[in-house]
PDB file of C-alpha atoms in Angstrom:
ATOM      1  CA  MET A 182     -94.419 141.269  48.134  1.00 53.00           C
ATOM      2  CA  ASP A 183     -96.505 138.089  47.869  1.00 53.00           C
ATOM      3  CA  ASN A 184     -98.313 137.209  44.694  1.00 49.00           C
ATOM      4  CA  ILE A 185    -101.808 138.475  45.705  1.00 49.00           C
ATOM      5  CA  GLU A 186    -100.603 142.091  46.642  1.00 50.00           C
ATOM      6  CA  LYS A 187     -98.405 142.205  43.431  1.00 48.00           C
ATOM      7  CA  ASN A 188    -101.606 141.117  41.439  1.00 50.00           C
ATOM      8  CA  GLU A 189    -103.802 143.525  42.961  1.00 54.00           C
ATOM      9  CA  GLN A 190    -101.025 146.435  42.252  1.00 53.00           C
ATOM     10  CA  GLU A 191    -101.088 145.289  38.671  1.00 52.00           C
ATOM     11  CA  SER A 192    -104.782 145.496  38.473  1.00 52.00           C
ATOM     12  CA  GLN A 193    -104.827 148.925  39.598  1.00 54.00           C
ATOM     13  CA  ILE A 194    -102.201 150.161  37.317  1.00 47.00           C
ATOM     14  CA  GLU A 195    -104.082 148.626  34.221  1.00 51.00           C
ATOM     15  CA  LYS A 196    -107.298 150.236  35.505  1.00 48.00           C
ATOM     16  CA  GLU A 197    -105.601 153.653  35.649  1.00 46.00           C
ATOM     17  CA  GLU A 198    -104.107 153.097  32.214  1.00 43.00           C
ATOM     18  CA  SER A 199    -107.455 152.206  30.778  1.00 44.00           C
ATOM     19  CA  LYS A 200    -108.998 155.311  32.304  1.00 40.00           C
ATOM     20  CA  ILE A 201    -106.109 157.577  30.823  1.00 34.00           C
ATOM     21  CA  GLU A 202    -106.753 155.951  27.184  1.00 38.00           C
ATOM     22  CA  ILE A 203    -110.753 156.360  27.698  1.00 35.00           C
ATOM     23  CA  SER A 204    -110.213 160.121  28.879  1.00 32.00           C
ATOM     24  CA  SER A 205    -107.631 160.869  26.031  1.00 32.00           C
ATOM     25  CA  GLU A 206    -109.851 159.538  23.376  1.00 37.00           C
ATOM     26  CA  THR A 207    -112.795 161.529  24.760  1.00 34.00           C
ATOM     27  CA  ALA A 208    -110.934 164.475  24.582  1.00 32.00           C
ATOM     28  CA  TYR A 209    -109.507 163.667  21.167  1.00 38.00           C
ATOM     29  CA  ASN A 210    -112.902 163.123  19.663  1.00 42.00           C
ATOM     30  CA  SER A 211    -114.705 166.118  21.322  1.00 36.00           C
ATOM     31  CA  THR A 212    -111.748 168.355  20.396  1.00 40.00           C
ATOM     32  CA  THR A 213    -111.748 167.271  16.448  1.00 45.00           C
ATOM     33  CA  ASN A 214    -115.371 166.572  16.143  1.00 50.00           C
ATOM     34  CA  ILE A 215    -114.759 163.788  13.648  1.00 49.00           C
ATOM     35  CA  GLN A 216    -116.728 160.583  13.505  1.00 49.00           C
ATOM     36  CA  PRO A 217    -115.738 157.379  15.521  1.00 39.00           C
ATOM     37  CA  GLY A 218    -113.123 155.154  13.647  1.00 46.00           C
ATOM     38  CA  LEU A 219    -111.574 158.064  11.869  1.00 63.00           C
ATOM     39  CA  PHE A 220    -108.131 158.755  13.965  1.00 86.00           C
ATOM     40  CA  PRO A 221    -105.837 161.358  12.051  1.00 94.00           C
ATOM     41  CA  VAL A 222    -102.503 160.954  11.675  1.00 96.00           C
ATOM     42  CA  GLU A 223    -100.376 163.263  13.524  1.00 98.00           C
ATOM     43  CA  ILE A 224     -97.856 165.602  11.507  1.00 98.00           C
ATOM     44  CA  LEU A 225     -94.383 165.259  12.782  1.00 98.00           C
ATOM     45  CA  GLN A 226     -92.756 167.682  10.327  1.00 97.00           C
ATOM     46  CA  THR A 227     -93.371 169.841   7.228  1.00 96.00           C
ATOM     47  CA  LYS A 228     -91.535 171.092   4.165  1.00 92.00           C
ATOM     48  CA  LYS A 229     -92.760 173.771   1.765  1.00 90.00           C
ATOM     49  CA  ILE A 230     -93.684 173.004  -1.971  1.00 83.00           C
ATOM     50  CA  SER A 231     -91.711 175.380  -4.269  1.00 75.00           C
ATOM     51  CA  LYS A 232     -94.200 175.618  -6.803  1.00 67.00           C
ATOM     52  CA  ALA A 233     -97.367 177.602  -5.171  1.00 58.00           C
ATOM     53  CA  THR A 234    -100.764 176.753  -6.142  1.00 67.00           C
ATOM     54  CA  ALA A 235    -104.168 177.929  -5.350  1.00 68.00           C
ATOM     55  CA  GLN A 236    -104.706 175.432  -2.534  1.00 68.00           C
ATOM     56  CA  SER A 237    -101.273 176.372  -0.382  1.00 77.00           C
ATOM     57  CA  PRO A 238    -100.405 172.650  -0.147  1.00 86.00           C
ATOM     58  CA  PHE A 239     -97.319 171.352   1.675  1.00 91.00           C
ATOM     59  CA  TYR A 240     -95.269 168.397   2.193  1.00 92.00           C
ATOM     60  CA  ALA A 241     -96.030 166.527   5.711  1.00 95.00           C
ATOM     61  CA  GLN A 242     -94.160 163.841   7.218  1.00 95.00           C
ATOM     62  CA  GLY A 243     -96.788 161.388   9.374  1.00 96.00           C
ATOM     63  CA  SER A 244     -96.340 159.789  12.524  1.00 96.00           C
ATOM     64  CA  ASP A 245     -96.912 156.850  10.384  1.00 94.00           C
ATOM     65  CA  GLY A 246     -93.544 157.608   8.387  1.00 93.00           C
ATOM     66  CA  VAL A 247     -95.397 158.328   5.344  1.00 92.00           C
ATOM     67  CA  SER A 248     -94.658 161.425   3.139  1.00 92.00           C
ATOM     68  CA  TYR A 249     -97.924 163.302   1.904  1.00 93.00           C
ATOM     69  CA  VAL A 250     -98.944 166.309   0.150  1.00 90.00           C
ATOM     70  CA  ALA A 251    -101.172 168.003   2.772  1.00 93.00           C
ATOM     71  CA  LYS A 252    -103.850 170.605   2.172  1.00 92.00           C
ATOM     72  CA  PRO A 253    -105.897 172.841   4.481  1.00 92.00           C
ATOM     73  CA  ALA A 254    -109.636 173.730   4.723  1.00 89.00           C
ATOM     74  CA  ARG A 255    -108.772 177.496   4.378  1.00 82.00           C
ATOM     75  CA  GLY A 256    -109.698 180.253   2.140  1.00 71.00           C
ATOM     76  CA  ILE A 257    -107.835 180.598  -1.142  1.00 81.00           C
ATOM     77  CA  ASP A 258    -106.280 183.848  -1.475  1.00 82.00           C
ATOM     78  CA  ASN A 259    -108.826 186.184  -2.994  1.00 86.00           C
ATOM     79  CA  ALA A 260    -106.938 187.351  -6.071  1.00 89.00           C
ATOM     80  CA  ILE A 261    -106.141 183.816  -6.810  1.00 89.00           C
ATOM     81  CA  LYS A 262    -109.624 182.865  -6.374  1.00 92.00           C
ATOM     82  CA  GLU A 263    -111.011 185.431  -8.422  1.00 94.00           C
ATOM     83  CA  GLU A 264    -108.525 184.382 -11.379  1.00 95.00           C
ATOM     84  CA  VAL A 265    -109.627 180.842 -11.222  1.00 95.00           C
ATOM     85  CA  GLU A 266    -113.274 181.806 -11.270  1.00 96.00           C
ATOM     86  CA  ARG A 267    -112.344 184.209 -14.164  1.00 97.00           C
ATOM     87  CA  ARG A 268    -111.042 181.220 -16.108  1.00 97.00           C
ATOM     88  CA  ASN A 269    -113.769 179.098 -15.072  1.00 97.00           C
ATOM     89  CA  ILE A 270    -117.118 180.964 -15.753  1.00 96.00           C
ATOM     90  CA  PRO A 271    -119.640 180.429 -14.200  1.00 96.00           C
ATOM     91  CA  CYS A 272    -118.126 178.176 -11.487  1.00 97.00           C
ATOM     92  CA  LYS A 273    -117.698 179.930  -8.002  1.00 96.00           C
ATOM     93  CA  ILE A 274    -114.934 178.366  -5.556  1.00 95.00           C
ATOM     94  CA  ILE A 275    -115.856 177.126  -1.947  1.00 95.00           C
ATOM     95  CA  SER A 276    -112.445 177.359  -0.637  1.00 91.00           C
ATOM     96  CA  ALA A 277    -113.159 175.680   2.411  1.00 91.00           C
ATOM     97  CA  MET A 278    -114.451 172.476   0.831  1.00 95.00           C
ATOM     98  CA  THR A 279    -111.408 171.702  -1.054  1.00 94.00           C
ATOM     99  CA  PRO A 280    -110.204 168.928   1.366  1.00 95.00           C
ATOM    100  CA  ALA A 281    -113.791 167.544   1.475  1.00 97.00           C
ATOM    101  CA  ALA A 282    -113.656 167.356  -2.594  1.00 97.00           C
ATOM    102  CA  GLU A 283    -110.466 165.557  -2.209  1.00 97.00           C
ATOM    103  CA  ILE A 284    -111.945 162.738  -0.300  1.00 97.00           C
ATOM    104  CA  LEU A 285    -115.075 162.475  -2.390  1.00 98.00           C
ATOM    105  CA  GLY A 286    -113.330 162.440  -5.898  1.00 98.00           C
ATOM    106  CA  THR A 287    -110.650 160.048  -4.445  1.00 97.00           C
ATOM    107  CA  GLU A 288    -113.419 157.599  -3.337  1.00 98.00           C
ATOM    108  CA  ILE A 289    -115.493 158.069  -6.500  1.00 98.00           C
ATOM    109  CA  ALA A 290    -112.607 157.490  -8.704  1.00 98.00           C
ATOM    110  CA  ARG A 291    -111.441 154.052  -6.856  1.00 97.00           C
ATOM    111  CA  TYR A 292    -115.023 152.964  -6.822  1.00 98.00           C
ATOM    112  CA  CYS A 293    -115.042 153.285 -10.506  1.00 98.00           C
ATOM    113  CA  GLY A 294    -112.039 151.377 -10.680  1.00 96.00           C
ATOM    114  CA  LEU A 295    -109.365 153.871 -11.303  1.00 96.00           C
ATOM    115  CA  ALA A 296    -105.903 153.768  -9.551  1.00 93.00           C
ATOM    116  CA  VAL A 297    -105.641 156.684  -7.227  1.00 94.00           C
ATOM    117  CA  PRO A 298    -103.181 157.288  -4.520  1.00 92.00           C
ATOM    118  CA  GLU A 299    -103.754 156.394  -0.947  1.00 92.00           C
ATOM    119  CA  TYR A 300    -104.752 159.142   1.305  1.00 95.00           C
ATOM    120  CA  ASN A 301    -105.271 159.989   5.159  1.00 95.00           C
ATOM    121  CA  ILE A 302    -106.616 162.784   7.265  1.00 96.00           C
ATOM    122  CA  LEU A 303    -103.678 164.631   9.149  1.00 97.00           C
ATOM    123  CA  ILE A 304    -103.772 166.601  12.255  1.00 97.00           C
ATOM    124  CA  ASP A 305    -101.583 169.311  13.487  1.00 97.00           C
ATOM    125  CA  ILE A 306    -101.575 168.293  17.330  1.00 96.00           C
ATOM    126  CA  GLU A 307    -101.009 171.818  18.455  1.00 96.00           C
ATOM    127  CA  THR A 308    -103.726 173.692  16.726  1.00 95.00           C
ATOM    128  CA  ARG A 309    -106.055 170.596  16.197  1.00 95.00           C
ATOM    129  CA  GLU A 310    -106.413 171.515  12.379  1.00 95.00           C
ATOM    130  CA  LEU A 311    -107.274 168.965  10.055  1.00 96.00           C
ATOM    131  CA  PHE A 312    -105.793 168.370   6.742  1.00 95.00           C
ATOM    132  CA  PHE A 313    -106.004 166.376   3.856  1.00 96.00           C
ATOM    133  CA  GLY A 314    -102.964 164.216   3.107  1.00 95.00           C
ATOM    134  CA  SER A 315    -102.428 162.348  -0.228  1.00 92.00           C
ATOM    135  CA  CYS A 316     -99.672 159.768  -0.376  1.00 88.00           C
ATOM    136  CA  VAL A 317     -97.200 160.469  -3.191  1.00 75.00           C
ATOM    137  CA  GLU A 318     -93.708 159.396  -1.999  1.00 67.00           C
ATOM    138  CA  TYR A 319     -93.767 156.317  -3.996  1.00 58.00           C
ATOM    139  CA  ALA A 320     -94.390 158.277  -7.465  1.00 54.00           C
ATOM    140  CA  HIS A 321     -91.378 158.308  -9.884  1.00 48.00           C
ATOM    141  CA  GLN A 322     -92.089 161.926 -10.471  1.00 48.00           C
ATOM    142  CA  HIS A 323     -94.090 164.072  -8.105  1.00 50.00           C
ATOM    143  CA  GLY A 324     -94.622 167.240 -10.379  1.00 52.00           C
ATOM    144  CA  GLY A 325     -95.625 165.604 -13.302  1.00 53.00           C
ATOM    145  CA  VAL A 326     -93.857 165.671 -16.644  1.00 60.00           C
ATOM    146  CA  PRO A 327     -93.189 168.473 -19.193  1.00 62.00           C
ATOM    147  CA  PRO A 328     -95.723 168.274 -21.920  1.00 58.00           C
ATOM    148  CA  GLU A 329     -92.903 167.384 -24.573  1.00 59.00           C
ATOM    149  CA  ARG A 330     -92.410 164.310 -22.546  1.00 66.00           C
ATOM    150  CA  LEU A 331     -95.884 162.906 -22.357  1.00 68.00           C
ATOM    151  CA  LEU A 332     -95.677 161.023 -25.604  1.00 70.00           C
ATOM    152  CA  SER A 333     -92.276 159.363 -24.620  1.00 71.00           C
ATOM    153  CA  PHE A 334     -93.745 158.265 -21.226  1.00 70.00           C
ATOM    154  CA  ILE A 335     -96.914 156.734 -23.027  1.00 74.00           C
ATOM    155  CA  THR A 336     -95.016 154.965 -25.573  1.00 69.00           C
ATOM    156  CA  GLY A 337     -91.733 154.120 -23.899  1.00 69.00           C
ATOM    157  CA  GLY A 338     -92.744 150.642 -23.022  1.00 67.00           C
ATOM    158  CA  THR A 339     -94.795 148.020 -24.776  1.00 73.00           C
ATOM    159  CA  PRO A 340     -97.972 148.493 -26.654  1.00 76.00           C
ATOM    160  CA  GLY A 341    -100.056 146.844 -24.118  1.00 78.00           C
ATOM    161  CA  GLU A 342     -98.427 149.311 -21.639  1.00 79.00           C
ATOM    162  CA  ALA A 343     -99.275 152.214 -23.834  1.00 84.00           C
ATOM    163  CA  ASP A 344    -102.816 151.029 -23.875  1.00 88.00           C
ATOM    164  CA  VAL A 345    -103.092 150.848 -20.193  1.00 89.00           C
ATOM    165  CA  VAL A 346    -101.972 154.563 -19.935  1.00 89.00           C
ATOM    166  CA  CYS A 347    -104.532 155.656 -22.428  1.00 92.00           C
ATOM    167  CA  LYS A 348    -107.386 153.987 -20.712  1.00 95.00           C
ATOM    168  CA  GLN A 349    -106.070 155.543 -17.746  1.00 95.00           C
ATOM    169  CA  LEU A 350    -106.283 159.252 -19.041  1.00 95.00           C
ATOM    170  CA  TRP A 351    -109.564 158.597 -20.615  1.00 97.00           C
ATOM    171  CA  ALA A 352    -111.352 157.163 -17.408  1.00 98.00           C
ATOM    172  CA  THR A 353    -109.708 160.192 -15.473  1.00 98.00           C
ATOM    173  CA  HIS A 354    -111.597 162.650 -17.971  1.00 98.00           C
ATOM    174  CA  GLY A 355    -114.850 160.849 -17.560  1.00 98.00           C
ATOM    175  CA  ILE A 356    -114.446 161.012 -13.728  1.00 98.00           C
ATOM    176  CA  ASP A 357    -113.471 164.453 -13.888  1.00 98.00           C
ATOM    177  CA  CYS A 358    -116.367 165.415 -16.139  1.00 98.00           C
ATOM    178  CA  PHE A 359    -118.859 163.861 -13.522  1.00 98.00           C
ATOM    179  CA  LEU A 360    -117.190 165.729 -10.494  1.00 98.00           C
ATOM    180  CA  LEU A 361    -116.762 168.989 -12.478  1.00 98.00           C
ATOM    181  CA  ASN A 362    -113.040 169.014 -11.960  1.00 98.00           C
ATOM    182  CA  ILE A 363    -111.698 172.442 -13.406  1.00 98.00           C
ATOM    183  CA  ASP A 364    -108.235 172.101 -12.581  1.00 95.00           C
ATOM    184  CA  ARG A 365    -106.731 168.724 -14.077  1.00 95.00           C
ATOM    185  CA  HIS A 366    -103.245 169.237 -16.048  1.00 90.00           C
ATOM    186  CA  LEU A 367    -100.083 167.525 -16.414  1.00 86.00           C
ATOM    187  CA  GLY A 368     -98.856 168.154 -13.112  1.00 83.00           C
ATOM    188  CA  ASN A 369    -101.382 166.235 -11.174  1.00 87.00           C
ATOM    189  CA  TYR A 370    -100.966 162.878 -12.358  1.00 87.00           C
ATOM    190  CA  LEU A 371     -98.271 160.798 -10.613  1.00 84.00           C
ATOM    191  CA  TYR A 372     -96.046 159.071 -13.204  1.00 81.00           C
ATOM    192  CA  ILE A 373     -94.875 155.655 -11.809  1.00 81.00           C
ATOM    193  CA  ASN A 374     -92.573 153.167 -12.991  1.00 77.00           C
ATOM    194  CA  SER A 375     -93.208 149.574 -11.444  1.00 78.00           C
ATOM    195  CA  GLU A 376     -90.082 148.141  -9.848  1.00 79.00           C
ATOM    196  CA  ILE A 377     -91.676 144.697  -9.798  1.00 84.00           C
ATOM    197  CA  PHE A 378     -92.876 144.477 -13.686  1.00 80.00           C
ATOM    198  CA  GLY A 379     -90.800 147.492 -14.954  1.00 76.00           C
ATOM    199  CA  ASN A 380     -93.783 149.118 -16.299  1.00 77.00           C
ATOM    200  CA  SER A 381     -95.043 152.525 -16.262  1.00 78.00           C
ATOM    201  CA  TYR A 382     -98.511 153.708 -15.333  1.00 83.00           C
ATOM    202  CA  ILE A 383    -100.160 156.884 -13.895  1.00 86.00           C
ATOM    203  CA  MET A 384    -102.576 157.637 -10.981  1.00 90.00           C
ATOM    204  CA  PRO A 385    -104.590 161.022 -11.106  1.00 92.00           C
ATOM    205  CA  PHE A 386    -104.498 163.028  -7.830  1.00 91.00           C
ATOM    206  CA  ASP A 387    -105.808 166.584  -6.815  1.00 92.00           C
ATOM    207  CA  PHE A 388    -109.529 166.334  -6.808  1.00 96.00           C
ATOM    208  CA  GLY A 389    -109.701 169.911  -4.528  1.00 95.00           C
ATOM    209  CA  LEU A 390    -111.194 172.039  -7.167  1.00 96.00           C
ATOM    210  CA  SER A 391    -113.781 169.997  -8.091  1.00 97.00           C
ATOM    211  CA  SER A 392    -117.396 168.422  -6.672  1.00 98.00           C
ATOM    212  CA  LEU A 393    -118.052 169.827  -3.447  1.00 97.00           C
ATOM    213  CA  ALA A 394    -115.573 172.862  -4.175  1.00 96.00           C
ATOM    214  CA  ILE A 395    -117.827 174.168  -6.689  1.00 97.00           C
ATOM    215  CA  ASP A 396    -120.634 176.038  -5.545  1.00 96.00           C
ATOM    216  CA  GLY A 397    -124.048 174.356  -6.527  1.00 94.00           C
ATOM    217  CA  TRP A 398    -122.335 171.002  -7.492  1.00 96.00           C
ATOM    218  CA  PRO A 399    -124.052 168.687  -8.276  1.00 95.00           C
ATOM    219  CA  LYS A 400    -127.732 170.472  -8.541  1.00 91.00           C
ATOM    220  CA  ASN A 401    -126.350 173.489 -11.082  1.00 89.00           C
ATOM    221  CA  ASP A 402    -125.864 170.871 -13.543  1.00 88.00           C
ATOM    222  CA  THR A 403    -122.857 172.684 -14.889  1.00 94.00           C
ATOM    223  CA  HIS A 404    -120.764 170.303 -17.084  1.00 96.00           C
ATOM    224  CA  LEU A 405    -116.833 170.830 -17.950  1.00 96.00           C
ATOM    225  CA  SER A 406    -117.949 170.658 -21.853  1.00 95.00           C
ATOM    226  CA  GLU A 407    -119.692 174.184 -21.195  1.00 96.00           C
ATOM    227  CA  LEU A 408    -116.405 175.747 -19.667  1.00 97.00           C
ATOM    228  CA  SER A 409    -114.000 177.515 -21.838  1.00 97.00           C
ATOM    229  CA  GLN A 410    -111.887 175.410 -23.892  1.00 95.00           C
ATOM    230  CA  LEU A 411    -109.179 177.928 -23.853  1.00 95.00           C
ATOM    231  CA  THR A 412    -108.799 179.255 -19.918  1.00 97.00           C
ATOM    232  CA  CYS A 413    -109.993 175.986 -17.877  1.00 98.00           C
ATOM    233  CA  ASN A 414    -107.146 174.000 -17.210  1.00 96.00           C
ATOM    234  CA  SER A 415    -109.092 170.611 -17.557  1.00 98.00           C
ATOM    235  CA  ASN A 416    -110.364 171.485 -20.867  1.00 98.00           C
ATOM    236  CA  LYS A 417    -107.247 173.160 -22.267  1.00 96.00           C
ATOM    237  CA  ASN A 418    -104.895 170.203 -20.951  1.00 93.00           C
ATOM    238  CA  TRP A 419    -107.071 167.503 -22.277  1.00 96.00           C
ATOM    239  CA  ARG A 420    -107.458 169.111 -25.873  1.00 94.00           C
ATOM    240  CA  TYR A 421    -103.571 168.891 -25.900  1.00 90.00           C
ATOM    241  CA  ILE A 422    -103.261 165.473 -24.396  1.00 90.00           C
ATOM    242  CA  THR A 423    -105.701 164.097 -27.139  1.00 93.00           C
ATOM    243  CA  HIS A 424    -103.942 166.082 -29.770  1.00 90.00           C
ATOM    244  CA  VAL A 425    -100.421 164.515 -28.650  1.00 86.00           C
ATOM    245  CA  LEU A 426    -101.810 161.294 -28.656  1.00 88.00           C
ATOM    246  CA  ARG A 427    -103.313 161.560 -32.233  1.00 89.00           C
ATOM    247  CA  GLU A 428    -100.364 163.152 -33.749  1.00 86.00           C
ATOM    248  CA  GLY A 429     -97.594 161.203 -32.190  1.00 79.00           C
ATOM    249  CA  HIS A 430     -98.755 157.759 -31.026  1.00 80.00           C
ATOM    250  CA  PRO A 431     -99.124 155.170 -33.844  1.00 79.00           C
ATOM    251  CA  ARG A 432    -101.814 152.912 -32.299  1.00 83.00           C
ATOM    252  CA  TYR A 433    -103.737 155.751 -30.747  1.00 89.00           C
ATOM    253  CA  GLY A 434    -106.345 156.397 -33.644  1.00 90.00           C
ATOM    254  CA  LEU A 435    -107.087 152.737 -34.061  1.00 92.00           C
ATOM    255  CA  TYR A 436    -107.858 152.278 -30.572  1.00 94.00           C
ATOM    256  CA  GLU A 437    -109.388 155.426 -29.228  1.00 96.00           C
ATOM    257  CA  GLN A 438    -113.084 154.406 -29.670  1.00 97.00           C
ATOM    258  CA  ASN A 439    -111.863 151.491 -27.142  1.00 96.00           C
ATOM    259  CA  TYR A 440    -110.454 153.917 -24.755  1.00 97.00           C
ATOM    260  CA  LYS A 441    -113.835 155.887 -24.632  1.00 98.00           C
ATOM    261  CA  ARG A 442    -115.975 152.708 -24.213  1.00 98.00           C
ATOM    262  CA  HIS A 443    -113.729 151.849 -21.223  1.00 98.00           C
ATOM    263  CA  ALA A 444    -114.156 155.072 -19.719  1.00 98.00           C
ATOM    264  CA  ALA A 445    -117.883 155.000 -20.285  1.00 99.00           C
ATOM    265  CA  ASN A 446    -118.049 151.686 -18.710  1.00 98.00           C
ATOM    266  CA  MET A 447    -116.175 152.982 -15.530  1.00 98.00           C
ATOM    267  CA  LEU A 448    -118.379 155.933 -15.342  1.00 98.00           C
ATOM    268  CA  LEU A 449    -121.430 153.795 -15.242  1.00 98.00           C
ATOM    269  CA  ARG A 450    -120.315 151.850 -12.359  1.00 98.00           C
ATOM    270  CA  LEU A 451    -121.648 154.763 -10.199  1.00 98.00           C
ATOM    271  CA  ASN A 452    -125.013 153.672 -11.343  1.00 98.00           C
ATOM    272  CA  GLU A 453    -124.758 150.640  -9.296  1.00 97.00           C
ATOM    273  CA  MET A 454    -123.391 152.808  -6.101  1.00 98.00           C
ATOM    274  CA  ASN A 455    -126.775 153.127  -4.098  1.00 98.00           C
ATOM    275  CA  LYS A 456    -127.597 155.785  -1.589  1.00 98.00           C
ATOM    276  CA  ASP A 457    -126.459 153.688   1.471  1.00 98.00           C
ATOM    277  CA  GLN A 458    -123.003 153.126  -0.148  1.00 98.00           C
ATOM    278  CA  PHE A 459    -122.806 156.752  -1.026  1.00 98.00           C
ATOM    279  CA  SER A 460    -123.732 157.811   2.364  1.00 98.00           C
ATOM    280  CA  SER A 461    -120.938 155.433   3.705  1.00 97.00           C
ATOM    281  CA  LEU A 462    -118.534 157.038   1.446  1.00 96.00           C
ATOM    282  CA  LEU A 463    -119.541 160.795   2.809  1.00 97.00           C
ATOM    283  CA  HIS A 464    -119.110 159.457   6.274  1.00 96.00           C
ATOM    284  CA  LYS A 465    -115.195 159.285   5.699  1.00 96.00           C
ATOM    285  CA  ILE A 466    -115.548 162.995   5.215  1.00 96.00           C
ATOM    286  CA  PRO A 467    -115.156 164.891   8.883  1.00 94.00           C
ATOM    287  CA  GLU A 468    -118.117 166.802   9.744  1.00 93.00           C
ATOM    288  CA  GLN A 469    -116.312 170.050  10.307  1.00 91.00           C
ATOM    289  CA  TRP A 470    -115.532 169.840   6.480  1.00 95.00           C
ATOM    290  CA  LEU A 471    -119.021 168.595   5.330  1.00 96.00           C
ATOM    291  CA  ALA A 472    -121.918 168.819   7.857  1.00 96.00           C
ATOM    292  CA  ALA A 473    -124.469 165.989   8.508  1.00 96.00           C
ATOM    293  CA  LYS A 474    -127.179 167.891   6.980  1.00 96.00           C
ATOM    294  CA  GLU A 475    -124.983 168.484   3.530  1.00 97.00           C
ATOM    295  CA  LYS A 476    -124.237 165.149   3.666  1.00 97.00           C
ATOM    296  CA  GLN A 477    -127.998 164.173   3.714  1.00 97.00           C
ATOM    297  CA  THR A 478    -128.692 166.380   0.850  1.00 97.00           C
ATOM    298  CA  LEU A 479    -125.923 165.092  -1.536  1.00 98.00           C
ATOM    299  CA  ALA A 480    -127.249 161.633  -0.848  1.00 98.00           C
ATOM    300  CA  GLU A 481    -130.784 162.268  -1.568  1.00 98.00           C
ATOM    301  CA  TRP A 482    -129.519 163.939  -5.065  1.00 98.00           C
ATOM    302  CA  TRP A 483    -127.445 160.754  -5.422  1.00 98.00           C
ATOM    303  CA  ASP A 484    -130.652 158.619  -5.055  1.00 98.00           C
ATOM    304  CA  SER A 485    -132.468 160.733  -7.651  1.00 97.00           C
ATOM    305  CA  PRO A 486    -132.691 160.156 -11.581  1.00 97.00           C
ATOM    306  CA  HIS A 487    -130.350 163.356 -11.754  1.00 97.00           C
ATOM    307  CA  LYS A 488    -127.125 161.333 -11.329  1.00 97.00           C
ATOM    308  CA  GLU A 489    -128.074 159.027 -14.298  1.00 97.00           C
ATOM    309  CA  ILE A 490    -128.999 161.927 -16.423  1.00 97.00           C
ATOM    310  CA  ARG A 491    -125.663 163.368 -15.686  1.00 97.00           C
ATOM    311  CA  ILE A 492    -123.648 160.427 -16.446  1.00 98.00           C
ATOM    312  CA  GLN A 493    -125.178 159.803 -19.805  1.00 98.00           C
ATOM    313  CA  LYS A 494    -124.939 163.467 -20.792  1.00 97.00           C
ATOM    314  CA  ILE A 495    -121.144 163.080 -20.333  1.00 98.00           C
ATOM    315  CA  ILE A 496    -121.075 159.814 -21.828  1.00 98.00           C
ATOM    316  CA  ASP A 497    -122.908 161.123 -25.060  1.00 97.00           C
ATOM    317  CA  GLU A 498    -120.769 164.408 -25.319  1.00 96.00           C
ATOM    318  CA  GLN A 499    -117.363 163.004 -24.231  1.00 96.00           C
ATOM    319  CA  LEU A 500    -117.149 159.342 -24.314  1.00 97.00           C
ATOM    320  CA  THR A 501    -118.879 158.215 -27.544  1.00 92.00           C
TER     321      THR A 501
END
């Protein structure tokens, strides 16, 4: 075979491969109906999570080699949904919106400067179903810490390390208030020990029962402070956390106002996010989870005075 004939054959092979790639990508995008550039990670294998929760999560290994906690956009069991709503009157849950709420909450927390786990959109190749996947593999303890160990975790390092964790707790609370996160508890923080510097820190995850998953948010103007202090997970656990810190952390009382001020300053960063930036954030949510029209409505609210009013009310009630 001379060089000319060989080059022609190689050129033909490249053309055919290009056609296959284009055809495959077209079929992929038409099947999943997500925005260009958002290519989900294929799920290779799954594993049950022993402790059942409202959103039916499971462990998933992605084709990128990373382990995730995966959540589907499916309806929550009616009995569980009714119980969650009973404990969080007047909130109503939109089950199918929990993955969209996960992305929105994670991105808003990250914009404010809070350390949160990385995430990816996952896909079951056989069913084409999409899942929200939160990376948790590097966490020191996946399931949170027992309540009695919270204080020892915070005070186990240097005073400076304890201050960092206290700031993270308060900043998380401020963002949860903005997002109307009704399900923050000790089991949805990642507790991490750094192998590089040896310090300990936390990362909040699990924003599934917040924002877009709460019917009417943000227009209904419901605030976390208006929900039950005894039955709402977020309120109940926040009361416990602050009680433990005030009673057992020798430095906490001296610096609580600093922690509140830090959280308020982080929350105020949302006033700097303009409509276009917020729209870009919403663009990361697949359209089968959040339609274009709904994204536009949210962007319009974001550009209104109501966002700043909500932020200021949270600061006045919770962070002052």
